Tab-separated table of C-alpha atoms in Angstrom:
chain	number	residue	atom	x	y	z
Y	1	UNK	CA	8.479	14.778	-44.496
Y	2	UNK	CA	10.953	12.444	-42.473
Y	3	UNK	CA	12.239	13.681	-39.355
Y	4	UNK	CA	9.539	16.212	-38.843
Y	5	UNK	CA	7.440	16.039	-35.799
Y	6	UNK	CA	3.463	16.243	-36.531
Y	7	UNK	CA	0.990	17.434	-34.413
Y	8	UNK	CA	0.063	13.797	-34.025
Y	9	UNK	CA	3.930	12.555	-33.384
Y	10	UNK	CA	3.631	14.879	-30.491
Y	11	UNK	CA	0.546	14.557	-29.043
Y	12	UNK	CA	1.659	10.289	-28.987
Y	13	UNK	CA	5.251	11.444	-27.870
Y	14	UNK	CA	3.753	13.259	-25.098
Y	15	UNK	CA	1.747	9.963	-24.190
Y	16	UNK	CA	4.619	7.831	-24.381
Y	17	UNK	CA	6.234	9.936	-21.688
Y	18	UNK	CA	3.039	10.314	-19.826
Y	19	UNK	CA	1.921	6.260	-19.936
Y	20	UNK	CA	5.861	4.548	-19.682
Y	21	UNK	CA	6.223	5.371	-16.131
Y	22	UNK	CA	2.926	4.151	-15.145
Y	23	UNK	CA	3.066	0.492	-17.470
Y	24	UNK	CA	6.606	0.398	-15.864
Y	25	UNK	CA	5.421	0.356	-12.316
Y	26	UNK	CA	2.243	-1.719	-12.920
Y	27	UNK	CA	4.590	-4.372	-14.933
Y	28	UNK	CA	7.020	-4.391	-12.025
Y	29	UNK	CA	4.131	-4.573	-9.234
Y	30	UNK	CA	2.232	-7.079	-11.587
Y	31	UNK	CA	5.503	-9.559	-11.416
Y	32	UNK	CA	5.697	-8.983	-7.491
Y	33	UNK	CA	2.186	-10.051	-6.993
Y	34	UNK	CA	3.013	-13.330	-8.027
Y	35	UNK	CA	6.321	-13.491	-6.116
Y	36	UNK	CA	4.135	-12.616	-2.888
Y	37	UNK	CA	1.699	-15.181	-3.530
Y	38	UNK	CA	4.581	-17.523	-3.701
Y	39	UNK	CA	5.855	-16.369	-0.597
Y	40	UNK	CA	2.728	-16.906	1.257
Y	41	UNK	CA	2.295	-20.118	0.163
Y	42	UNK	CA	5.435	-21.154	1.418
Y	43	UNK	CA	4.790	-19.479	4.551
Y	44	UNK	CA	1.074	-21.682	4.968
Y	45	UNK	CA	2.913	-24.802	3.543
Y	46	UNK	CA	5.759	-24.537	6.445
Y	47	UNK	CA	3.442	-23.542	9.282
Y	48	UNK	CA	1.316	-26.507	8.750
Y	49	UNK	CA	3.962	-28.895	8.106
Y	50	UNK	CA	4.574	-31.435	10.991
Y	51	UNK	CA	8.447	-31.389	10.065
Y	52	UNK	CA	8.705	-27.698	9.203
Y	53	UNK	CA	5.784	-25.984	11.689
Y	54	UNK	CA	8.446	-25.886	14.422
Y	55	UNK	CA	11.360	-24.812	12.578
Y	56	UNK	CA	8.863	-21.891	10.947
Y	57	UNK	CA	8.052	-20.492	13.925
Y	58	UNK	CA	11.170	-20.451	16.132
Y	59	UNK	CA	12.796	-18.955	12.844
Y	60	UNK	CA	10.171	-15.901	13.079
Y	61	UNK	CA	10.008	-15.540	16.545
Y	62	UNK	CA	13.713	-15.680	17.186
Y	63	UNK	CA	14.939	-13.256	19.767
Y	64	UNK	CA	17.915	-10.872	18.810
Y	65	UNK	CA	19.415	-8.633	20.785
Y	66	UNK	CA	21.451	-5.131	19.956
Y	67	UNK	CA	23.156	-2.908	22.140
Y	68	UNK	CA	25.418	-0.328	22.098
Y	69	UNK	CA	26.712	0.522	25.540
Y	70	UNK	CA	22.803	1.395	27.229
Y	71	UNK	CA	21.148	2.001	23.774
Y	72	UNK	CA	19.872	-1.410	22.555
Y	73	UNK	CA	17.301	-3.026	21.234
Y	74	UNK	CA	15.231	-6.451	22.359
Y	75	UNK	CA	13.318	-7.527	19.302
Y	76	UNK	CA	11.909	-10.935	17.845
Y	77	UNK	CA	13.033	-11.417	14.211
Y	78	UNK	CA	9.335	-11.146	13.110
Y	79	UNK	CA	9.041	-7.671	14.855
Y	80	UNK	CA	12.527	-6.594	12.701
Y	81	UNK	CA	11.192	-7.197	9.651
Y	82	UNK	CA	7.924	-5.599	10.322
Y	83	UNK	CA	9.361	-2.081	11.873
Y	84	UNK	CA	12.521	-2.222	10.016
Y	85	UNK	CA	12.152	-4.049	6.736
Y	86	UNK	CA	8.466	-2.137	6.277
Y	87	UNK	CA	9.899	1.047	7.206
Y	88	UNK	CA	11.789	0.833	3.659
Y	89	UNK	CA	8.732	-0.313	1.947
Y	90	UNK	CA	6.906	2.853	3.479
Y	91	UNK	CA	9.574	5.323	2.467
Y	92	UNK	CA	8.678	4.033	-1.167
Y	93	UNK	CA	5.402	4.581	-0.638
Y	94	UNK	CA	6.372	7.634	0.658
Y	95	UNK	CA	8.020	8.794	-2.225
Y	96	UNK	CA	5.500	7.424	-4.382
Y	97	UNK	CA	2.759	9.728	-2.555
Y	98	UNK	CA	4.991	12.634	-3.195
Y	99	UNK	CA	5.292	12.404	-6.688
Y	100	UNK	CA	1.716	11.703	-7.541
Y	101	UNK	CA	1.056	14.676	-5.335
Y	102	UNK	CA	3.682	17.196	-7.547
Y	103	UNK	CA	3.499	15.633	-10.979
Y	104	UNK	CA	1.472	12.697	-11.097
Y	105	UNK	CA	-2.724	11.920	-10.713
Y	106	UNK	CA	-3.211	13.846	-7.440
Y	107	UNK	CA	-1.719	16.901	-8.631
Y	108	UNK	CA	-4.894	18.513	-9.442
Y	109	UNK	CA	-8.026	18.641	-7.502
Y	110	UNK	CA	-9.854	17.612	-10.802
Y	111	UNK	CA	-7.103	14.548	-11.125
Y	112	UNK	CA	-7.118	13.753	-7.851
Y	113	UNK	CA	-10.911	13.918	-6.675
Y	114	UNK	CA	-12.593	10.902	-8.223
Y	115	UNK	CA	-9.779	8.836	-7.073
Y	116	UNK	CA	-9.729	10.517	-3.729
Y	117	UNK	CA	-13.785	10.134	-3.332
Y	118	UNK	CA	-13.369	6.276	-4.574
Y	119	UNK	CA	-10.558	5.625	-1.512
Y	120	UNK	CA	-12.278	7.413	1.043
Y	121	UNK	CA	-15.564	5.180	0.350
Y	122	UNK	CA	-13.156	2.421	0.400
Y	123	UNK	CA	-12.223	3.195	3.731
Y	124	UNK	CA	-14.803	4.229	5.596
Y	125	UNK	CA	-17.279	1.710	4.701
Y	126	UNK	CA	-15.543	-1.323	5.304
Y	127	UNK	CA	-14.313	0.226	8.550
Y	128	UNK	CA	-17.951	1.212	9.759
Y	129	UNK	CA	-19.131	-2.628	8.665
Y	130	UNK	CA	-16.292	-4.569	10.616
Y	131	UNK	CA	-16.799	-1.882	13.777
Y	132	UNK	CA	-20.487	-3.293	13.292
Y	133	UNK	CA	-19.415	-7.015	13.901
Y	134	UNK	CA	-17.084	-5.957	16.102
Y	135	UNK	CA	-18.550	-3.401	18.461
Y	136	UNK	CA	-16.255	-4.112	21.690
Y	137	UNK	CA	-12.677	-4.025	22.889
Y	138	UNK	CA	-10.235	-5.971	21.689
Y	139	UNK	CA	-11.870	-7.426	19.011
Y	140	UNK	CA	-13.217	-3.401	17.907
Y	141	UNK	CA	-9.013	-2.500	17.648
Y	142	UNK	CA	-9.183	-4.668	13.797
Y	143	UNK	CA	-11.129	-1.803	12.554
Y	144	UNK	CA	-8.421	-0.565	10.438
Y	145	UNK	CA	-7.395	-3.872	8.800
Y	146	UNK	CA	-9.917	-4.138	5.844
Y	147	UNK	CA	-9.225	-0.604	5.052
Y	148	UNK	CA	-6.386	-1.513	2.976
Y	149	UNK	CA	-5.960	-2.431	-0.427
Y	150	UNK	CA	-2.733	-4.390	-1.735
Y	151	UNK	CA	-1.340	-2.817	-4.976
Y	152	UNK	CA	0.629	-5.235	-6.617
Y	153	UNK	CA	-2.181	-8.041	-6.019
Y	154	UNK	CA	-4.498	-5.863	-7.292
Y	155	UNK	CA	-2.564	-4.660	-10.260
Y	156	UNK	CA	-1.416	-8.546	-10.726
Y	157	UNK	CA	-5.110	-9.573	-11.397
Y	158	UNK	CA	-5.727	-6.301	-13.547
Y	159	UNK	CA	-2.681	-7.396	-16.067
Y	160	UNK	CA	-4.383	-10.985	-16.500
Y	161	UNK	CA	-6.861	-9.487	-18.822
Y	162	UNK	CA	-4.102	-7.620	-20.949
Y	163	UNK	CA	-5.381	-5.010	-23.829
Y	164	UNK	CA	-8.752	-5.721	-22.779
Y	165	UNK	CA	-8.270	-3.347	-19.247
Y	166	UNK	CA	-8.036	0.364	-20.532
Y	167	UNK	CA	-4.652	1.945	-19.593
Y	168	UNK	CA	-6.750	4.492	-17.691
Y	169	UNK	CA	-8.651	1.743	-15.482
Y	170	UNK	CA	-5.431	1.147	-14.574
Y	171	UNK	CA	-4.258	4.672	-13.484
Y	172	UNK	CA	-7.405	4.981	-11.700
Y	173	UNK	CA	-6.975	1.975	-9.530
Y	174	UNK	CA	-3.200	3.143	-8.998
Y	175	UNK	CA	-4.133	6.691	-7.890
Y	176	UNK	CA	-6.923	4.852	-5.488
Y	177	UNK	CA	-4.897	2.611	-4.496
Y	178	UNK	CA	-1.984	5.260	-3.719
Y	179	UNK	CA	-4.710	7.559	-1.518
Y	180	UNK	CA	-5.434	4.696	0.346
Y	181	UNK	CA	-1.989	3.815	1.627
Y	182	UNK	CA	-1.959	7.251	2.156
Y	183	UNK	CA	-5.237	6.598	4.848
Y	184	UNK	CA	-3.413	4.066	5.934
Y	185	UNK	CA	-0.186	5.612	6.898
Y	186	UNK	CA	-2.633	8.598	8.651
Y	187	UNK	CA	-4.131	5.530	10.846
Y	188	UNK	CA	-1.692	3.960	11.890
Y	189	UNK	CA	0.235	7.427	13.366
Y	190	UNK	CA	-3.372	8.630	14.902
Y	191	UNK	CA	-4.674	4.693	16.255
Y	192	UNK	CA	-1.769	2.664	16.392
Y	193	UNK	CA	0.808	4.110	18.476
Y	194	UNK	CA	1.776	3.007	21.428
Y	195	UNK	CA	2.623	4.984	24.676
Y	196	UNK	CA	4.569	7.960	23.282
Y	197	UNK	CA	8.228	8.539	24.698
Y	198	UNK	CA	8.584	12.377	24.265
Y	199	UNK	CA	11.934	12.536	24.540
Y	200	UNK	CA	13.113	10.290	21.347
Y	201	UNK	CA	9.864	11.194	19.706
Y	202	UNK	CA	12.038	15.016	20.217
Y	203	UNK	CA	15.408	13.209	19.101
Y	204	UNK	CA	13.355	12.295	16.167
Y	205	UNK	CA	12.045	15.761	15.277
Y	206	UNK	CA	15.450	17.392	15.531
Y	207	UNK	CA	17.326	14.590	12.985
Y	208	UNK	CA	14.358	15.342	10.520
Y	209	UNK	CA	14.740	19.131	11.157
Y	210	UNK	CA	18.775	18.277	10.407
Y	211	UNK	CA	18.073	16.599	7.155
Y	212	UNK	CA	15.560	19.492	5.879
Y	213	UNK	CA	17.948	21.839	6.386
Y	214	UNK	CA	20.886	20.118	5.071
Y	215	UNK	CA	17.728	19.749	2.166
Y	216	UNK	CA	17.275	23.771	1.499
Y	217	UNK	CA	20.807	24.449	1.917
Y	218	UNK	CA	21.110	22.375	-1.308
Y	219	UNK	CA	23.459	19.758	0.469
Y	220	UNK	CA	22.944	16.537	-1.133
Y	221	UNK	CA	24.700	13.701	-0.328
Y	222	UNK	CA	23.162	10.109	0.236
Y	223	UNK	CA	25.452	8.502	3.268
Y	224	UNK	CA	24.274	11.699	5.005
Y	225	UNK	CA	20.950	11.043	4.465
Y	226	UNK	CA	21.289	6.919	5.294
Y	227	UNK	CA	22.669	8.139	8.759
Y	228	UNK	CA	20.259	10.223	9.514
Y	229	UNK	CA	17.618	7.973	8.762
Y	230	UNK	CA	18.824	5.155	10.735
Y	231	UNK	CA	18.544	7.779	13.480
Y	232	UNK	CA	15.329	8.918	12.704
Y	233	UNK	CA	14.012	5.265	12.229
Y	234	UNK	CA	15.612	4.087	16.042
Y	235	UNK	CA	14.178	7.292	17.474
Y	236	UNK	CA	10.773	6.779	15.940
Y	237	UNK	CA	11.254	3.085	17.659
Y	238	UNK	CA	12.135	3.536	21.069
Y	239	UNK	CA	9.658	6.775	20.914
Y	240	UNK	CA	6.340	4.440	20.897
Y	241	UNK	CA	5.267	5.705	17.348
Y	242	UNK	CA	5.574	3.088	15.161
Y	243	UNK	CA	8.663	3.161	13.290
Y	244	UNK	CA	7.516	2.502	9.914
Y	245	UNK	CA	6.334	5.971	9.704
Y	246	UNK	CA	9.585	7.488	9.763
Y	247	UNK	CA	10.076	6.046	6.120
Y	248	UNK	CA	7.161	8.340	5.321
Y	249	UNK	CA	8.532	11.124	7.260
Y	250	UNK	CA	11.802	10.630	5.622
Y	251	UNK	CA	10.271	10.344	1.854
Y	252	UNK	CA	8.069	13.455	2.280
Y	253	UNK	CA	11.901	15.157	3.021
Y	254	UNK	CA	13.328	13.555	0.298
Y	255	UNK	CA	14.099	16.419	-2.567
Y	256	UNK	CA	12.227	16.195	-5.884
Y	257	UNK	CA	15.000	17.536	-8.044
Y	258	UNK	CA	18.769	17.905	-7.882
Y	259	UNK	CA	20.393	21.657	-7.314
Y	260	UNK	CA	21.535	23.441	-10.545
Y	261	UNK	CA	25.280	23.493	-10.774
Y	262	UNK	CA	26.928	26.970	-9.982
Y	263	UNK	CA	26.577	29.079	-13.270
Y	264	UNK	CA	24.013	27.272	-14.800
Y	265	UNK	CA	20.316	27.967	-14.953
Y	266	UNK	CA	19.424	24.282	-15.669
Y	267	UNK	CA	18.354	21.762	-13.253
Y	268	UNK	CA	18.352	18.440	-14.022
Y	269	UNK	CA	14.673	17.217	-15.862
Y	270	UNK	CA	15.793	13.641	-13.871
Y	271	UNK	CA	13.977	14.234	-10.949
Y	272	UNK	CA	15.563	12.644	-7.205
Y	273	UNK	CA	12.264	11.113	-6.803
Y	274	UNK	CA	12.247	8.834	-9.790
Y	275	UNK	CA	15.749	7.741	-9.370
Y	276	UNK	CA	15.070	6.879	-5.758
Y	277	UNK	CA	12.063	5.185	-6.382
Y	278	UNK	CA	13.549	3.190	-9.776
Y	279	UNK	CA	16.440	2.024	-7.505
Y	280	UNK	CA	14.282	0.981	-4.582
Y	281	UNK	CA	11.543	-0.538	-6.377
Y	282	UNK	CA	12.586	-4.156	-6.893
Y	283	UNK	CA	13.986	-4.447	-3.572
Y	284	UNK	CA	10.693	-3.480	-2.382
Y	285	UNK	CA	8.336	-5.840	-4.424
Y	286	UNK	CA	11.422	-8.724	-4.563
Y	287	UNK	CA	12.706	-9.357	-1.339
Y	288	UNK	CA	11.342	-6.897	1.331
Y	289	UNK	CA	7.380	-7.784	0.970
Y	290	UNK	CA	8.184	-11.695	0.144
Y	291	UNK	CA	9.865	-11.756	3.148
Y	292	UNK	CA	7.591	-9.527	5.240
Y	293	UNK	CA	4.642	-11.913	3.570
Y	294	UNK	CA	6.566	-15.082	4.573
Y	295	UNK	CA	6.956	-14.065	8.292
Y	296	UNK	CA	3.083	-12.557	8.662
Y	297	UNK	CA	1.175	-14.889	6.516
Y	298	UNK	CA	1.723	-18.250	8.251
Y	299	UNK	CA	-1.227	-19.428	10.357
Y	300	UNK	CA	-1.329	-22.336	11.540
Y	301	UNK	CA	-4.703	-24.251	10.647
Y	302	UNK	CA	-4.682	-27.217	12.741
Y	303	UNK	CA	-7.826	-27.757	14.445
Y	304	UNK	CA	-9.772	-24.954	11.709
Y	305	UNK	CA	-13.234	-25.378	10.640
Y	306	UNK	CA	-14.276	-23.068	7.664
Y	307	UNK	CA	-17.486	-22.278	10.259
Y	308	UNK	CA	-15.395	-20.464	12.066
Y	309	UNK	CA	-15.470	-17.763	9.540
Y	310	UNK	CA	-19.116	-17.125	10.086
Y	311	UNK	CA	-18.777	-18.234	14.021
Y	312	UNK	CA	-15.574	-15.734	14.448
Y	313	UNK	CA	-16.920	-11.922	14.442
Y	314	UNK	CA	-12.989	-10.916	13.821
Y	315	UNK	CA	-12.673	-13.101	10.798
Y	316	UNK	CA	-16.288	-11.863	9.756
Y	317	UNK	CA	-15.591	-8.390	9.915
Y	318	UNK	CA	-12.646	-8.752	8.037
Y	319	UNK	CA	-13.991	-10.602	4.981
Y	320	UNK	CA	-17.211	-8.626	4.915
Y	321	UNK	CA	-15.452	-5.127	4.691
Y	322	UNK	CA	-12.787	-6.448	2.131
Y	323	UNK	CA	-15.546	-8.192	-0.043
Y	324	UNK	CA	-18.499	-6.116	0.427
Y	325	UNK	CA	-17.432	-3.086	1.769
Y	326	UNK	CA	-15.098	-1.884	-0.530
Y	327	UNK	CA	-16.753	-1.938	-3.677
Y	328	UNK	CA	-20.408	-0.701	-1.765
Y	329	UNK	CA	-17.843	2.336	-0.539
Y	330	UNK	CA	-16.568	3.319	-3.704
Y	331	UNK	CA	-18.679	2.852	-6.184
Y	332	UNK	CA	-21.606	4.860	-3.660
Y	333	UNK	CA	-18.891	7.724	-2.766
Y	334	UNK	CA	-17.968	7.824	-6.644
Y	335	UNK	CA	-20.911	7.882	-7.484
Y	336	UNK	CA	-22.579	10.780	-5.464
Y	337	UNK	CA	-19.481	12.432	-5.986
Y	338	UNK	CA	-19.535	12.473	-9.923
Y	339	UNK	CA	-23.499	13.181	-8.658
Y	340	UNK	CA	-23.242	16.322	-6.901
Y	341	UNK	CA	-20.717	17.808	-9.459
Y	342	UNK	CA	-17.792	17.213	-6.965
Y	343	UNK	CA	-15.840	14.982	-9.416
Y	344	UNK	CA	-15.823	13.591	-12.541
Y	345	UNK	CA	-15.151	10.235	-13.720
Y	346	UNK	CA	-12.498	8.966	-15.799
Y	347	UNK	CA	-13.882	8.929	-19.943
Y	348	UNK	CA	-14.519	5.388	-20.988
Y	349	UNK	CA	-14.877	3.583	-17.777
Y	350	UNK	CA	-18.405	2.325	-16.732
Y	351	UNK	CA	-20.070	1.774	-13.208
Y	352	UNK	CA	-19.743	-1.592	-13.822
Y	353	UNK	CA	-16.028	-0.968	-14.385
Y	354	UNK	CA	-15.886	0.683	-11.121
Y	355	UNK	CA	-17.705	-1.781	-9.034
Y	356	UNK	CA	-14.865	-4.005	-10.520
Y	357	UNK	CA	-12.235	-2.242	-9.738
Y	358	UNK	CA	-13.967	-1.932	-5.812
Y	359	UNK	CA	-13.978	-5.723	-5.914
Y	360	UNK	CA	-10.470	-5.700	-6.682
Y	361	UNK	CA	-9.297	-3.147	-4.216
Y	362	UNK	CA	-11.056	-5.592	-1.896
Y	363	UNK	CA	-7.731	-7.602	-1.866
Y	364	UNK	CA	-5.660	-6.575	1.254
Y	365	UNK	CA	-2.782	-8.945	2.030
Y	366	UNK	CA	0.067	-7.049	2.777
Y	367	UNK	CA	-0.720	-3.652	4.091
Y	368	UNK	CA	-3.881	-5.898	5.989
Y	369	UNK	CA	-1.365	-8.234	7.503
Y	370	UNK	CA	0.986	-5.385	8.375
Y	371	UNK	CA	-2.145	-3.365	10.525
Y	372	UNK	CA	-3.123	-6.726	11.700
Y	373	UNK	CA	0.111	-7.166	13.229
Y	374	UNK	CA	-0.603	-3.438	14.874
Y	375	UNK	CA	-3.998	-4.155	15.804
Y	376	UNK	CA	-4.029	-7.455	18.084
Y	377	UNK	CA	-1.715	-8.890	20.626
Y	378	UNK	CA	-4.287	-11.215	21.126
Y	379	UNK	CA	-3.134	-14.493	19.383
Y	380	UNK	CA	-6.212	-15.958	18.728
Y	381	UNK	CA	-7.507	-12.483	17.337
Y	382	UNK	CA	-4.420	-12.245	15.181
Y	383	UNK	CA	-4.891	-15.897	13.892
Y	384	UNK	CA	-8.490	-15.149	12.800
Y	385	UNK	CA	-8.256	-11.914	11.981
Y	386	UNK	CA	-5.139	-13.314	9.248
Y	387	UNK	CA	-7.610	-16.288	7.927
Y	388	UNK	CA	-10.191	-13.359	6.979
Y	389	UNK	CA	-7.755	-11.649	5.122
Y	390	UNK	CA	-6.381	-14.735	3.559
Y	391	UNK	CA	-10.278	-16.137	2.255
Y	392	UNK	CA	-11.170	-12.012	1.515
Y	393	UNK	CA	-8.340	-11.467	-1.213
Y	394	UNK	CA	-9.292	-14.650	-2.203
Y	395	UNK	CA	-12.805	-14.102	-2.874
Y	396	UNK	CA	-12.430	-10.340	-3.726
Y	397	UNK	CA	-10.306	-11.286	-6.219
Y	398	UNK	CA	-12.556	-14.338	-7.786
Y	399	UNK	CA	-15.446	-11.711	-7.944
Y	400	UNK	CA	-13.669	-8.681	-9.414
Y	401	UNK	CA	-12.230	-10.745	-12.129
Y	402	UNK	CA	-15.410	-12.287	-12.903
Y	403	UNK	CA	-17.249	-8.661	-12.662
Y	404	UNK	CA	-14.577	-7.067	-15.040
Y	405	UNK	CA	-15.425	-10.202	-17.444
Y	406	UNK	CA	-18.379	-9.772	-17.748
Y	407	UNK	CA	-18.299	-6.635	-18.345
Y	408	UNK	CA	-15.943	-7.077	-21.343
Y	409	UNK	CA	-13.685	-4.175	-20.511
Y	410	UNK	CA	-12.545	-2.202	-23.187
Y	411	UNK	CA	-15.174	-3.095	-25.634
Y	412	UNK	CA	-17.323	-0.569	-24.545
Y	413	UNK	CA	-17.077	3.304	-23.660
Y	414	UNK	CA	-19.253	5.591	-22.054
Y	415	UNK	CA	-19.019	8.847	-21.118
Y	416	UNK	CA	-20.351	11.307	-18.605
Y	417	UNK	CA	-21.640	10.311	-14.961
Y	418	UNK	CA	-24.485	7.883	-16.202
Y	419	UNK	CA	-26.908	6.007	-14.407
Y	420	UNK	CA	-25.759	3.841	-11.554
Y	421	UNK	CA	-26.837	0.921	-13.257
Y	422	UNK	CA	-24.628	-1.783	-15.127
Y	423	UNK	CA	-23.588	-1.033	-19.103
C-alpha cells in the first residue's frame, strides 16, 4: 500500500543514509582534485616563467613579522601557510579520523582491518624501498615522503570511470586512504619535530587540558574553542613540534554530539562532528590546499634533464615507493592478511581491483609535498625530492587508471579471498 515502508524501502533507506555521506565527500574531494591540479600548474607555469619566476618566489618567501610585546613570530609567507593554513586542513582530517573511528569504516576491527592491513603495506614498503636508495643522512630524512597518499587526487581519478567503480571500491580506498593520513600524522610527531621547547610544549598541554574540560563540563561554545586553539596552535609552534599537529590534537577534543537540553532525554542525532566537518570542508579542498599546492609545488626546472630522475637517488626513491611500492605493499599485506584469516576483503572487489586501487594510492601530492617540506632543508634535496613526487602521481595515476580499465570494474564480482592472481 502507499505510504507503507517495506522491508525493502528500509533496507534502501538505510543505504541512502549509509552511502550519501560518503558520495558527498568523494563528490566534493573529486571537484578539489581538479582545483589542485590547477593550482599546481599555475604554480610550475609562474616558477618557470622569465617574467613571473621572480615575482613567484619573493611572493612565497616573503618575510612577515608578528609581535606582541616579546611574543612574536619571524616567519616566511611559505612557512605560514604550511604550519598555519595546514594546521586547519589537519584538524579536518582530524575530525575526519574521529568519526570513521566512532561511526564510520574503522569502527569495527572487522571494518577497519582490511583497510588498516592495505595502509600499513602502503607505508612500510615504499618507506623500506626509498630508505634502500637512500641509505645515508640527509638524503635517508625523505623516507617518509612516499608514504602518503593524496585523497582527493586519488578519489578525482576514481570518479572518471563513474558507475563502472563499485561504491564500495570507493569506501575502501577512503578508509585506506584515511589510515594513512592517520600514519602520517603519527610520523611526523615521532620523526619530524624539531628541538622540543618544554615549556610551550607544557603551555600547550594545559590549553588542551582547558578545552577538555570545558568539553565534559558540557560547555560548548565555539569563540571559546577558536581562542583556545590559536593558543594551542602558537604553543605547538614556538614548542618545536610541528604545529600542524595541534589541528589533530584539537579535532580528537572536538565533541561528537551536542549536550541534551535540561529536561530532556534527547540529544541531538546531528552530530558536532558532521557539522564541523560540512562547514570546513570546502574551505579545505577550495582555498586552503590550492593555496598550500601553489606555494609548495613550484620548482623551478631550468637547467633539468629527465636523467636526473634515474641519476638523483632522492628523486628515485621517491617515484619508486609511490609507483611501485605502494601497490607491492598493499596488495602483499592484503593479501596475507585476508590469507591468514586476519581480515577479510570487501565482497565484489578483485585482486586486480586492489592492485588498482595501490596504483592509485600511489599519487602523493599534497600530504608528499607537505612532509617534503619537513624532511629537507637542503634545497637541492627539496627540488628533487618535489620533481619525484610531481612524475610519481603522474605515472601512478596513468597506471592505476589503465589497471582499473582493464579490469572492467564493476562488470565482474568475486567473492571470498581468491587466488592472488588477476580476474
Amino acid at each position: 500500500m502507499a505510504g507503507q515502508s517495506t522491508p525493502n524501502n528500509l533496507v534502501r533507506k538505510t543505504l541512502d543514509k549509509v552511502t550519501s555521506p560518503i558520495q558527498a565527500f568523494v563528490k566534493l574531494e573529486s571537484s578539489s582534485g581538479l582545483v589542485l591540479l590547477a593550482s599546481a600548474l599555475f604554480a610550475m607555469v609562474f616558477a618557470n616563467s622569465e617574467l613571473l619566476s621572480g615575482d613567484y618566489f619573493r611572493l612565497i618567501n616573503l618575510p612577515i613579522s608578528l609581535w606582541i610585546g616579546s611574543f612574536g613570530l619571524d616567519k616566511t609567507l611559505l612557512l605560514f601557510v604550511n604550519d598555519g593554513l595546514m594546521a586547519i586542513f589537519f584538524y579536518l582530517v582530524g575530525l575526519e579520523i574521529k568519526r570513521e573511528l566512532l561511526s564510520g569504516e574503522l569502527s569495527t576491527p572487522a571494518k577497519a582491518s582490511f583497510s588498516i592491513f592495505a595502509a600499513l603495506g602502503g607505508m612500510v614498503v615504499p618507506a623500506i624501498l626509498f630508505v634502500s636508495l637512500n641509505p645515508s643522512a640527509p638524503q635517508s630524512a625523505g623516507w617518509g615522503i612516499p608514504m602518503a597518499t593524496d585523497i582527493a587526487f586519488a578519489l578525482g581519478v576514481l570518479t572518471l570511470f563513474g558507475k563502472h567503480v563499485p561504491a564500495v571500491l570507493k569506501v575502501f580506498l577512503l578508509a585506506l586512504a584515511i589510515v594513512d593520513d592517520l600514519g602520517a600524522i603519527t610520523i611526523i610527531a615521532l620523526f619530524y619535530t624539531n628541538e622540543i621547547a618544554a615549556n610551550y610544549l607544557g603551555l600547550a598541554g594545559m590549553s588542551l587540558f582547558l578545552l577538555f574540560l570545558l568539553n565534559y563540563a558540557g560547555f560548548r561554545n565555539v569563540v571559546i574553542g577558536i581562542i583556545l586553539g590559536i593558543i594551542t596552535w602558537l604553543c605547538f609552534l614556538k614548542s618545536g613540534v610541528h604545529a600542524t599537529l595541534a589541528g589533530v590534537f584539537l579535532a580528537f577534543l572536538t565533541p561528537a554530539k551536542p549536550i541534551a537540553a535540561k529536561g530532556s532525554e534527547e540529544i541531538s542525532k546531528s552530530a558536532i562532528l558532521d557539522q564541523y566537518i560540512h562547514a570546513l570542508h570546502p574551505w579545505v579542498a577550495f582555498l586552503i590546499m590550492p593555496v598550500f599546492a601553489f606555494f609548495n609545488a613550484g620548482v623551478d626546472l631550468t637547467g633539468f634533464e629527465l636523467k636526473a630522475l634515474i641519476t638523483s637517488p632522492v628523486a628515485l626513491g621517491v617515484i619508486v615507493g609511490l609507483v611501485l611500492g605502494k601497490p607491492l605493499g598493499i596488495l602483499l599485506f592484503t593479501y596475507f592478511s585476508v590469507k591468514l584469516g586476519w581480515a577479510n576483503r570487501p565482497p565484489g572487489v578483485s585482486w586486480m581491483n586492489i592492485t588498482a586501487i595501490g596504483f592509485i594510492a600511489g599519487i602523493g601530492f599534497t600530504m608528499s609535498l607537505f612532509i617534503n617540506s619537513l624532511a629537507y632543508s637542503q634545497p637541492e634535496f627539496a627540488m628533487q625530492s618535489k620533481i619525484g613526487i610531481l612524475f610519481a602521481s603522474i605515472i601512478a595515476a596513468v597506471l592505476g587508471s589503465a589497471l582499473l580499465w582493464a579490469s572492467r570494474v564493476g562488470k565482474k564480482r568475486i567473492a571470498g579471498p581468491g587466488p592472488l592472481v588477476a580476474d
